[in-house]
Short mmCIF file of C-alpha atoms in Angstrom, two decimals:
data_model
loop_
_atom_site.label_atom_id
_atom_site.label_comp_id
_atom_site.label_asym_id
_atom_site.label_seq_id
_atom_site.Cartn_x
_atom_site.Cartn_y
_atom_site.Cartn_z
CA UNK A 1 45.04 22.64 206.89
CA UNK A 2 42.17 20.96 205.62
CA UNK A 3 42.23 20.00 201.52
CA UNK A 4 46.02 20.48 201.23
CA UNK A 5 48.30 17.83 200.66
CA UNK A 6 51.82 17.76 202.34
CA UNK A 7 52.94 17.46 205.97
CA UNK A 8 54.15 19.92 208.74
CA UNK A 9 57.49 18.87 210.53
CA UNK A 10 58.17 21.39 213.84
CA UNK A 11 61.13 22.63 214.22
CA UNK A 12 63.17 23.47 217.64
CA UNK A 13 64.39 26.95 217.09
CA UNK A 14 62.62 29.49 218.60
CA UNK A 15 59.00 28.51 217.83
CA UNK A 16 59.14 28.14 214.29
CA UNK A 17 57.79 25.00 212.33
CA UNK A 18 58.06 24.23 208.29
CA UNK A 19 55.08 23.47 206.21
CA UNK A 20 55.88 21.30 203.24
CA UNK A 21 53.33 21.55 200.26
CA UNK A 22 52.99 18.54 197.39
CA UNK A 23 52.34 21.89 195.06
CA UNK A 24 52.19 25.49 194.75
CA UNK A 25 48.61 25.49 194.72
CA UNK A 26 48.54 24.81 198.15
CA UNK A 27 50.75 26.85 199.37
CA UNK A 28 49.27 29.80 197.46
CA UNK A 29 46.09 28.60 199.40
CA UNK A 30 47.53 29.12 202.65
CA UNK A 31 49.01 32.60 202.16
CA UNK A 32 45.94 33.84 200.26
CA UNK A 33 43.47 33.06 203.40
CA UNK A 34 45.52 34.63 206.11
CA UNK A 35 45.74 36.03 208.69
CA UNK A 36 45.99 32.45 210.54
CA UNK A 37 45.82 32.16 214.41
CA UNK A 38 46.69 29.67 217.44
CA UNK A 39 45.83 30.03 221.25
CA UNK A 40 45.18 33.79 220.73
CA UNK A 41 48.46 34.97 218.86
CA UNK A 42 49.10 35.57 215.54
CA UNK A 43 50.65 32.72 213.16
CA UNK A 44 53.10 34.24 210.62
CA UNK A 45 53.99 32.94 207.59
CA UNK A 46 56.61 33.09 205.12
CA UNK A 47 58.06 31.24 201.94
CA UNK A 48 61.03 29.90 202.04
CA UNK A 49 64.25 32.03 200.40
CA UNK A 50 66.46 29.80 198.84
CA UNK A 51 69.56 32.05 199.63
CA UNK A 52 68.56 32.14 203.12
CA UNK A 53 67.17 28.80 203.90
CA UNK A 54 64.29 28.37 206.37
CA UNK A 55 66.05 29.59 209.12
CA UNK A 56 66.89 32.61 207.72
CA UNK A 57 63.66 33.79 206.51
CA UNK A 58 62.39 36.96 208.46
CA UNK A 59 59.37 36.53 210.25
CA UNK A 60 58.32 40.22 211.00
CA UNK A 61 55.28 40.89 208.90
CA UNK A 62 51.81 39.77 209.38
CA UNK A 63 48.04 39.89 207.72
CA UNK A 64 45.11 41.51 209.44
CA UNK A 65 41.93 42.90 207.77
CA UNK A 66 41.81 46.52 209.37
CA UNK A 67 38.37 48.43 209.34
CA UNK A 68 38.30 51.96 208.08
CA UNK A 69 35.56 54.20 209.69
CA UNK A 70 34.76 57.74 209.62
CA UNK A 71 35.50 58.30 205.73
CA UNK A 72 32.52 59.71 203.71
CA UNK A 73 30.63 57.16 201.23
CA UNK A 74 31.56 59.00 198.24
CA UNK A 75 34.96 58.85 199.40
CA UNK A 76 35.79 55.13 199.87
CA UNK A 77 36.86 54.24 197.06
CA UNK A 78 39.34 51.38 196.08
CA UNK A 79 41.90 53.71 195.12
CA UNK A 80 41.45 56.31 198.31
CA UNK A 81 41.14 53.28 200.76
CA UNK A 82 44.55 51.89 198.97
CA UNK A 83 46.15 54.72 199.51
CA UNK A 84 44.96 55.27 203.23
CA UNK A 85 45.93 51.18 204.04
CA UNK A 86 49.42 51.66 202.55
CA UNK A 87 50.72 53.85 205.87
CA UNK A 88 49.29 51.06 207.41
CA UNK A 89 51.59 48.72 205.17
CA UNK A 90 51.40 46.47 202.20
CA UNK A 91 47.71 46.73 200.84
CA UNK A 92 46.69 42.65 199.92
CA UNK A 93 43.21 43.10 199.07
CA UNK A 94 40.13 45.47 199.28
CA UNK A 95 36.41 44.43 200.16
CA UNK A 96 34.56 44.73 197.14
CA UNK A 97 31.84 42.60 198.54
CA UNK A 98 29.06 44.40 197.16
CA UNK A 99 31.05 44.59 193.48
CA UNK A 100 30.98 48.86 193.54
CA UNK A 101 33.42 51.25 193.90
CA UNK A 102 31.67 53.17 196.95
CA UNK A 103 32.15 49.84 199.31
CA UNK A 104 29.73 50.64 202.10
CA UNK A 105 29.05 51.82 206.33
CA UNK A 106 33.43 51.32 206.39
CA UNK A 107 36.25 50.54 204.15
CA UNK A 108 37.53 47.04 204.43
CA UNK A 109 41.32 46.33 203.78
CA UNK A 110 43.31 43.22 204.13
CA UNK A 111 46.90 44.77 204.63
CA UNK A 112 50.73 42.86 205.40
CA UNK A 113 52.07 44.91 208.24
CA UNK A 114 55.17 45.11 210.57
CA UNK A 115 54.30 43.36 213.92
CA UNK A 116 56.75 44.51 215.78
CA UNK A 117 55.26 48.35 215.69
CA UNK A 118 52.63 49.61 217.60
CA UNK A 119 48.91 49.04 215.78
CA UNK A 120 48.01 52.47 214.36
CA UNK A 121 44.52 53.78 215.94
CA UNK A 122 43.74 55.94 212.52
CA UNK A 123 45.13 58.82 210.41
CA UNK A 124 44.16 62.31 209.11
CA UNK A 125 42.85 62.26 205.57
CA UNK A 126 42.87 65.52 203.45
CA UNK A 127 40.56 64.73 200.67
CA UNK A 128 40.19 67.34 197.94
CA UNK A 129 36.29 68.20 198.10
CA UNK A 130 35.38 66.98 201.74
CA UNK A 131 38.58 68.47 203.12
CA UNK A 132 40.31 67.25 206.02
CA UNK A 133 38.61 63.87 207.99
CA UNK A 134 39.95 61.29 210.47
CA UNK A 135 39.74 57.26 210.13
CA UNK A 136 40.11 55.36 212.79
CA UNK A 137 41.31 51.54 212.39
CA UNK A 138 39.69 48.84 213.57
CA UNK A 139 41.02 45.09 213.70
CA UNK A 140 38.98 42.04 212.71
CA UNK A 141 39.63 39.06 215.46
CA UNK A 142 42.85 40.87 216.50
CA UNK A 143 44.85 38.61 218.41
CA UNK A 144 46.55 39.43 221.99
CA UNK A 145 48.42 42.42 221.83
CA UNK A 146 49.15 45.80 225.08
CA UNK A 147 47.03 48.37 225.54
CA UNK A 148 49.38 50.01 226.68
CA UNK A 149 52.17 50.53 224.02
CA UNK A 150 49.82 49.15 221.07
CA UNK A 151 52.15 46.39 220.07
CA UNK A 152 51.38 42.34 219.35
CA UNK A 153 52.76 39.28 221.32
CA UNK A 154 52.00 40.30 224.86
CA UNK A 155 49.20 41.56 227.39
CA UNK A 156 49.24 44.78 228.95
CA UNK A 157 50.48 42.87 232.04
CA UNK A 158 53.49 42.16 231.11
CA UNK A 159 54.58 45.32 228.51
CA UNK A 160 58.41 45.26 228.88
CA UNK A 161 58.55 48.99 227.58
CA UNK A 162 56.36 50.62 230.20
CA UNK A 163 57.82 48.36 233.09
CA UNK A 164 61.40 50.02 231.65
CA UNK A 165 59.89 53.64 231.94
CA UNK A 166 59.27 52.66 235.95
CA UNK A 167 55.70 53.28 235.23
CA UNK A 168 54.52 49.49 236.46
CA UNK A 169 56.52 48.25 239.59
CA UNK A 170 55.85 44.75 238.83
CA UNK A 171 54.43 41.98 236.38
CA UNK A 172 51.13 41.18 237.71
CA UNK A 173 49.66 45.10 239.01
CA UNK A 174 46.28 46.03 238.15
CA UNK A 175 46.58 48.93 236.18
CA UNK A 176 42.97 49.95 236.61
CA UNK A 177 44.07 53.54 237.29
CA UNK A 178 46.45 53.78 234.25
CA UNK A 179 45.13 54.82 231.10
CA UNK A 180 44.70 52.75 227.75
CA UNK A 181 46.02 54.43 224.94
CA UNK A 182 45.41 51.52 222.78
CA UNK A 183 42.30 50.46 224.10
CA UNK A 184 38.79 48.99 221.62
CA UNK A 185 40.59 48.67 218.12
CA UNK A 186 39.04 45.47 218.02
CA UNK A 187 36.09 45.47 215.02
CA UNK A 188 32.27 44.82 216.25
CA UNK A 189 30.60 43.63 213.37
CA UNK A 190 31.51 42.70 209.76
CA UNK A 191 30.39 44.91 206.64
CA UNK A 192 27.25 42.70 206.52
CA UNK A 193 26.59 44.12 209.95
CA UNK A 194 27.04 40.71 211.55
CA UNK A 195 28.60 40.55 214.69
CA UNK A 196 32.46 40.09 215.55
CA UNK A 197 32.03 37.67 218.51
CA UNK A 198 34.58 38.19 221.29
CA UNK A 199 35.00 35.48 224.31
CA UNK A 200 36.49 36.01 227.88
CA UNK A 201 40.01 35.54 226.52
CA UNK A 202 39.75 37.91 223.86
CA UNK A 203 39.88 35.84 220.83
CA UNK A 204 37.25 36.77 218.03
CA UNK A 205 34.95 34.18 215.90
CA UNK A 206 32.10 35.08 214.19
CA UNK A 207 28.57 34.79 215.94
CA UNK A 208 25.85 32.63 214.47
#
């Protein structure tokens, strides 16, 4: 990573590598901008554990900003949209971009989640005044994941779960005729209203 001092040295088991910082302010740097992608796929990161050693750290959680949309204005707040991102998992940070409470057209979250469960489309909200009110979830420059069981690390193509069920007879079908449960979570534009570009592969970057 660019301005940090230290070295990476890639390890052999299992597609991990260790990152060696000169200090902590580096490292902090590194864990305070993620999420972090390669070639499509989510990069997680971890510190190391001293009673576990780098090979036995974990690696089952990962950052994404998720998009909340359908809440009313008066009701995104920093403490409702907390609330809402924690069934989501560990709330890291809200968009206060414009410095208010009331944040804006969507709630903005940046939230440490378990990858290896299906991404959650949205959730039913009772809120005392406005009553009962759905959010859906969108996900900024999500990385590969199925749109058929919902979950991170593969394409539809190859879902191991629905090819168990006997619902795909092999690897490489089209599945044009099954449906897509887990279909356009992917974010359009930013809170700015700039666009979330997406190429032919998938992989979002922001548009000029």
């Amino acid at each position: 990573m660019a301005g940090c001092r230290g070295g990476f040295v890639s390890g052999d088991w299992e597609r991990h590598f260790l990152a060696r910082f000169v200090g902590l302010r580096d490292l902090r740097r590194v864990l305070d901008m993620e999420p972090w992608s390669f070639s499509n796929s989510l990069v997680l990161v971890a510190e190391e554990s001293r009673a576990l050693g780098y090979r036995g750290v974990p690696l089952s959680t990962g950052v994404l900003w998720v998009q909340m949309h359908g809440l009313l204005p008066l009701s995104m707040t920093v403490s409702a949209v907390t609330k809402i991102g924690g069934l989501i998992g560990q709330v890291l940070e809200v968009d206060k971009s414009n410095g208010r409470d009331c944040i804006g057209r969507f709630a903005r979250v940046r939230i440490c989640c378990d990858v290896r469960q299906p991404l959650m489309r949205g959730v039913c909200v009772e809120f005392p005044v406005e009553g009962e009110r759905w959010a859906d979830f969108w996900y900024e420059f999500l990385p590969e994941y199925c749109l058929l069981c919902g979950c991170l690390g593969h394409l539809t193509r190859r879902c191991e779960l629905k090819l168990r069920e006997g619902r795909l007879e092999t690897k490489t079908v089209t599945m044009v005729e099954l449906e897509y449960p887990y279909r356009d979570l992917e974010a359009l534009e930013d809170l700015r209203g700039r666009k979330l570009k997406i190429d032919a592969k998938g992989s979002s970057s922001h548009s000029n």
